[in-house]
Amino acid sequence: MNVATILKQKGRAVATASPSTTLLDIANKLAAKRIGAMVIVGAGGEVAGIVSERDIIRMLGSDGPQCLTRPVSESMTRAVVSCQESDTLEEIMSMMTARRFRHLPVVEDGALVGIISIGDVVKHHIAEVEMEATAMREYITHS
Ligand code: AMP
């Protein structure tokens, strides 16, 4: 299974915001959409950063509630790691594990075409393991 297969099932919608959006607006959007991260895009549509609920908690802890009126560009991660549609489930699983984050934007030819969360990875991994177990059971029963 690869990223393209996952996107076919979950869709290609990505929640985005501009770098000037306040952290409070980002928090409201994350809560309303029940998601954990938002991709920050520049004026030309390019990926400029990513901000997750962890960044908001970190800023609240270090700077206090006044951080909420500041632009997200001050607290987002700028060095965004992305994946491609051809990457396999195993590859994105190890990317997330090694780098300790739970969101991977999907970028093709410089354009943002989707996002994979740890939830998507776990869901498809379980489905894959169950399929293998079923195939193995059938093989054992019929041989
Ligand atoms: P998360 O586990 O996704 O909530 O993110 C944990 C930390 O990693 C936060 O500081 C995020 O801004 C950062 N982060 C999340 N996803 C990525 C990514 N794809 N590339 C780079 N940093 C990320």
mmCIF file of C-alpha atoms and ligand atoms in Angstrom:
data_model
loop_
_atom_site.group_PDB
_atom_site.id
_atom_site.type_symbol
_atom_site.label_atom_id
_atom_site.label_comp_id
_atom_site.label_asym_id
_atom_site.label_seq_id
_atom_site.Cartn_x
_atom_site.Cartn_y
_atom_site.Cartn_z
ATOM 1 C CA MET A 1 0.000 0.000 0.000
ATOM 2 C CA ASN A 2 1.217 3.521 -0.781
ATOM 3 C CA VAL A 3 0.255 7.139 -0.100
ATOM 4 C CA ALA A 4 -1.798 7.378 -3.345
ATOM 5 C CA THR A 5 -4.021 4.473 -2.158
ATOM 6 C CA ILE A 6 -4.566 6.142 1.230
ATOM 7 C CA LEU A 7 -5.450 9.495 -0.412
ATOM 8 C CA LYS A 8 -7.921 7.743 -2.743
ATOM 9 C CA GLN A 9 -9.833 6.589 0.340
ATOM 10 C CA LYS A 10 -9.536 9.628 2.597
ATOM 11 C CA GLY A 11 -9.577 12.418 0.000
ATOM 12 C CA ARG A 12 -7.151 15.220 -0.751
ATOM 13 C CA ALA A 13 -8.526 18.041 1.395
ATOM 14 C CA VAL A 14 -5.847 19.782 3.464
ATOM 15 C CA ALA A 15 -6.585 22.371 6.149
ATOM 16 C CA THR A 16 -4.314 25.343 5.448
ATOM 17 C CA ALA A 17 -3.776 28.852 6.768
ATOM 18 C CA SER A 18 -1.548 31.803 5.893
ATOM 19 C CA PRO A 19 1.565 32.717 7.946
ATOM 20 C CA SER A 20 -0.162 35.857 9.299
ATOM 21 C CA THR A 21 -3.047 33.921 10.905
ATOM 22 C CA THR A 22 -3.014 34.348 14.679
ATOM 23 C CA LEU A 23 -2.322 31.354 16.878
ATOM 24 C CA LEU A 24 -5.796 31.799 18.401
ATOM 25 C CA ASP A 25 -7.422 31.487 14.943
ATOM 26 C CA ILE A 26 -5.317 28.387 14.294
ATOM 27 C CA ALA A 27 -6.424 26.879 17.637
ATOM 28 C CA ASN A 28 -10.088 27.628 16.786
ATOM 29 C CA LYS A 29 -9.745 26.046 13.333
ATOM 30 C CA LEU A 30 -8.030 22.929 14.716
ATOM 31 C CA ALA A 31 -10.816 22.550 17.295
ATOM 32 C CA ALA A 32 -13.629 23.149 14.759
ATOM 33 C CA LYS A 33 -12.168 20.655 12.275
ATOM 34 C CA ARG A 34 -11.143 18.180 14.999
ATOM 35 C CA ILE A 35 -7.634 17.891 13.588
ATOM 36 C CA GLY A 36 -4.175 18.141 15.140
ATOM 37 C CA ALA A 37 -2.170 20.160 12.630
ATOM 38 C CA MET A 38 -2.479 22.740 9.910
ATOM 39 C CA VAL A 39 -0.215 23.342 6.937
ATOM 40 C CA ILE A 40 0.846 26.970 6.544
ATOM 41 C CA VAL A 41 1.014 28.116 2.926
ATOM 42 C CA GLY A 42 2.626 31.218 1.465
ATOM 43 C CA ALA A 43 1.117 33.686 -1.018
ATOM 44 C CA GLY A 44 2.160 31.491 -3.952
ATOM 45 C CA GLY A 45 0.539 28.393 -2.455
ATOM 46 C CA GLU A 46 3.895 26.926 -1.435
ATOM 47 C CA VAL A 47 4.267 25.060 1.886
ATOM 48 C CA ALA A 48 5.793 27.591 4.315
ATOM 49 C CA GLY A 49 5.452 25.608 7.531
ATOM 50 C CA ILE A 50 3.371 23.325 9.700
ATOM 51 C CA VAL A 51 1.840 23.985 13.105
ATOM 52 C CA SER A 52 0.448 21.325 15.389
ATOM 53 C CA GLU A 53 -1.382 21.372 18.706
ATOM 54 C CA ARG A 54 1.982 20.609 20.331
ATOM 55 C CA ASP A 55 3.438 23.906 19.058
ATOM 56 C CA ILE A 56 0.506 25.800 20.570
ATOM 57 C CA ILE A 57 0.944 24.062 23.937
ATOM 58 C CA ARG A 58 4.706 24.726 23.809
ATOM 59 C CA MET A 59 4.151 28.444 23.105
ATOM 60 C CA LEU A 60 1.491 28.742 25.804
ATOM 61 C CA GLY A 61 3.884 27.122 28.271
ATOM 62 C CA SER A 62 6.874 29.305 27.379
ATOM 63 C CA ASP A 63 5.231 32.664 26.536
ATOM 64 C CA GLY A 64 1.805 32.541 28.170
ATOM 65 C CA PRO A 65 -1.571 33.448 26.607
ATOM 66 C CA GLN A 66 -0.195 36.562 24.854
ATOM 67 C CA CYS A 67 1.261 34.189 22.221
ATOM 68 C CA LEU A 68 -2.283 33.654 20.945
ATOM 69 C CA THR A 69 -2.466 37.097 19.289
ATOM 70 C CA ARG A 70 0.823 36.609 17.426
ATOM 71 C CA PRO A 71 1.087 35.310 13.859
ATOM 72 C CA VAL A 72 1.538 31.564 13.469
ATOM 73 C CA SER A 73 4.746 32.219 11.493
ATOM 74 C CA GLU A 74 6.441 32.789 14.872
ATOM 75 C CA SER A 75 5.669 29.319 16.194
ATOM 76 C CA MET A 76 5.339 27.036 13.158
ATOM 77 C CA THR A 77 7.973 24.526 12.093
ATOM 78 C CA ARG A 78 9.557 25.828 8.895
ATOM 79 C CA ALA A 79 11.574 22.776 7.849
ATOM 80 C CA VAL A 80 8.589 20.699 6.758
ATOM 81 C CA VAL A 81 9.200 17.057 5.911
ATOM 82 C CA SER A 82 6.789 15.863 3.236
ATOM 83 C CA CYS A 83 6.104 12.627 1.428
ATOM 84 C CA GLN A 84 5.089 11.678 -2.106
ATOM 85 C CA GLU A 85 2.198 9.614 -3.438
ATOM 86 C CA SER A 86 4.607 6.805 -4.381
ATOM 87 C CA ASP A 87 5.929 6.401 -0.804
ATOM 88 C CA THR A 88 4.853 3.159 0.880
ATOM 89 C CA LEU A 89 2.982 2.799 4.176
ATOM 90 C CA GLU A 90 6.149 1.321 5.709
ATOM 91 C CA GLU A 91 8.251 4.286 4.541
ATOM 92 C CA ILE A 92 5.922 6.936 6.006
ATOM 93 C CA MET A 93 5.520 4.908 9.206
ATOM 94 C CA SER A 94 9.268 4.876 9.772
ATOM 95 C CA MET A 95 9.555 8.587 8.805
ATOM 96 C CA MET A 96 6.980 9.520 11.478
ATOM 97 C CA THR A 97 8.553 7.226 14.080
ATOM 98 C CA ALA A 98 12.140 8.387 13.476
ATOM 99 C CA ARG A 99 11.274 12.109 13.448
ATOM 100 C CA ARG A 100 8.593 11.934 16.160
ATOM 101 C CA PHE A 101 5.792 13.771 14.389
ATOM 102 C CA ARG A 102 2.301 12.700 13.432
ATOM 103 C CA HIS A 103 1.591 14.600 10.218
ATOM 104 C CA LEU A 104 3.067 14.368 6.732
ATOM 105 C CA PRO A 105 1.959 16.723 3.953
ATOM 106 C CA VAL A 106 1.937 15.064 0.526
ATOM 107 C CA VAL A 107 3.722 17.168 -2.088
ATOM 108 C CA GLU A 108 3.888 16.406 -5.818
ATOM 109 C CA ASP A 109 5.900 18.686 -8.148
ATOM 110 C CA GLY A 110 5.886 21.397 -5.482
ATOM 111 C CA ALA A 111 2.099 21.313 -5.007
ATOM 112 C CA LEU A 112 0.352 20.290 -1.780
ATOM 113 C CA VAL A 113 -1.963 17.409 -2.758
ATOM 114 C CA GLY A 114 -2.923 15.851 0.592
ATOM 115 C CA ILE A 115 -1.908 15.105 4.158
ATOM 116 C CA ILE A 116 -1.379 11.837 6.041
ATOM 117 C CA SER A 117 -1.819 11.694 9.807
ATOM 118 C CA ILE A 118 -0.663 9.002 12.222
ATOM 119 C CA GLY A 119 -4.357 8.024 12.498
ATOM 120 C CA ASP A 120 -4.480 7.252 8.747
ATOM 121 C CA VAL A 121 -1.250 5.261 9.037
ATOM 122 C CA VAL A 122 -2.487 3.167 11.980
ATOM 123 C CA LYS A 123 -5.883 2.530 10.321
ATOM 124 C CA HIS A 124 -4.330 1.280 7.065
ATOM 125 C CA HIS A 125 -1.612 -0.678 8.839
ATOM 126 C CA ILE A 126 -4.231 -2.564 10.895
ATOM 127 C CA ALA A 127 -6.241 -3.269 7.711
ATOM 128 C CA GLU A 128 -3.086 -4.604 6.021
ATOM 129 C CA VAL A 129 -2.173 -6.841 8.999
ATOM 130 C CA GLU A 130 -5.749 -8.197 9.141
ATOM 131 C CA MET A 131 -5.695 -8.973 5.397
ATOM 132 C CA GLU A 132 -2.400 -10.852 5.793
ATOM 133 C CA ALA A 133 -3.768 -12.825 8.766
ATOM 134 C CA THR A 134 -6.912 -13.773 6.797
ATOM 135 C CA ALA A 135 -4.824 -14.871 3.796
ATOM 136 C CA MET A 136 -2.548 -16.901 6.081
ATOM 137 C CA ARG A 137 -5.550 -18.594 7.801
ATOM 138 C CA GLU A 138 -7.064 -19.478 4.425
ATOM 139 C CA TYR A 139 -3.763 -20.854 3.194
ATOM 140 C CA ILE A 140 -3.367 -23.044 6.310
ATOM 141 C CA THR A 141 -6.990 -24.287 6.210
ATOM 142 C CA HIS A 142 -6.908 -25.172 2.504
ATOM 143 C CA SER A 143 -3.459 -26.748 2.283
HETATM 144 P P1 AMP B 1 2.888 16.438 15.696
HETATM 145 O O1 AMP B 1 3.379 15.163 16.286
HETATM 146 O O2 AMP B 1 2.521 16.294 14.246
HETATM 147 O O3 AMP B 1 1.827 17.082 16.531
HETATM 148 O O4 AMP B 1 4.116 17.471 15.647
HETATM 149 C C1 AMP B 1 5.137 17.516 16.609
HETATM 150 C C2 AMP B 1 6.141 18.600 16.202
HETATM 151 O O5 AMP B 1 6.684 18.302 14.906
HETATM 152 C C3 AMP B 1 5.557 20.013 16.065
HETATM 153 O O6 AMP B 1 6.557 20.937 16.446
HETATM 154 C C4 AMP B 1 5.253 20.171 14.584
HETATM 155 O O7 AMP B 1 5.315 21.509 14.123
HETATM 156 C C5 AMP B 1 6.351 19.323 13.960
HETATM 157 N N1 AMP B 1 5.910 18.647 12.746
HETATM 158 C C6 AMP B 1 4.755 17.981 12.546
HETATM 159 N N2 AMP B 1 4.698 17.466 11.312
HETATM 160 C C7 AMP B 1 5.849 17.818 10.704
HETATM 161 C C8 AMP B 1 6.398 17.595 9.404
HETATM 162 N N3 AMP B 1 5.773 16.882 8.479
HETATM 163 N N4 AMP B 1 7.615 18.135 9.123
HETATM 164 C C9 AMP B 1 8.293 18.845 10.059
HETATM 165 N N5 AMP B 1 7.836 19.078 11.287
HETATM 166 C C10 AMP B 1 6.625 18.572 11.631
#
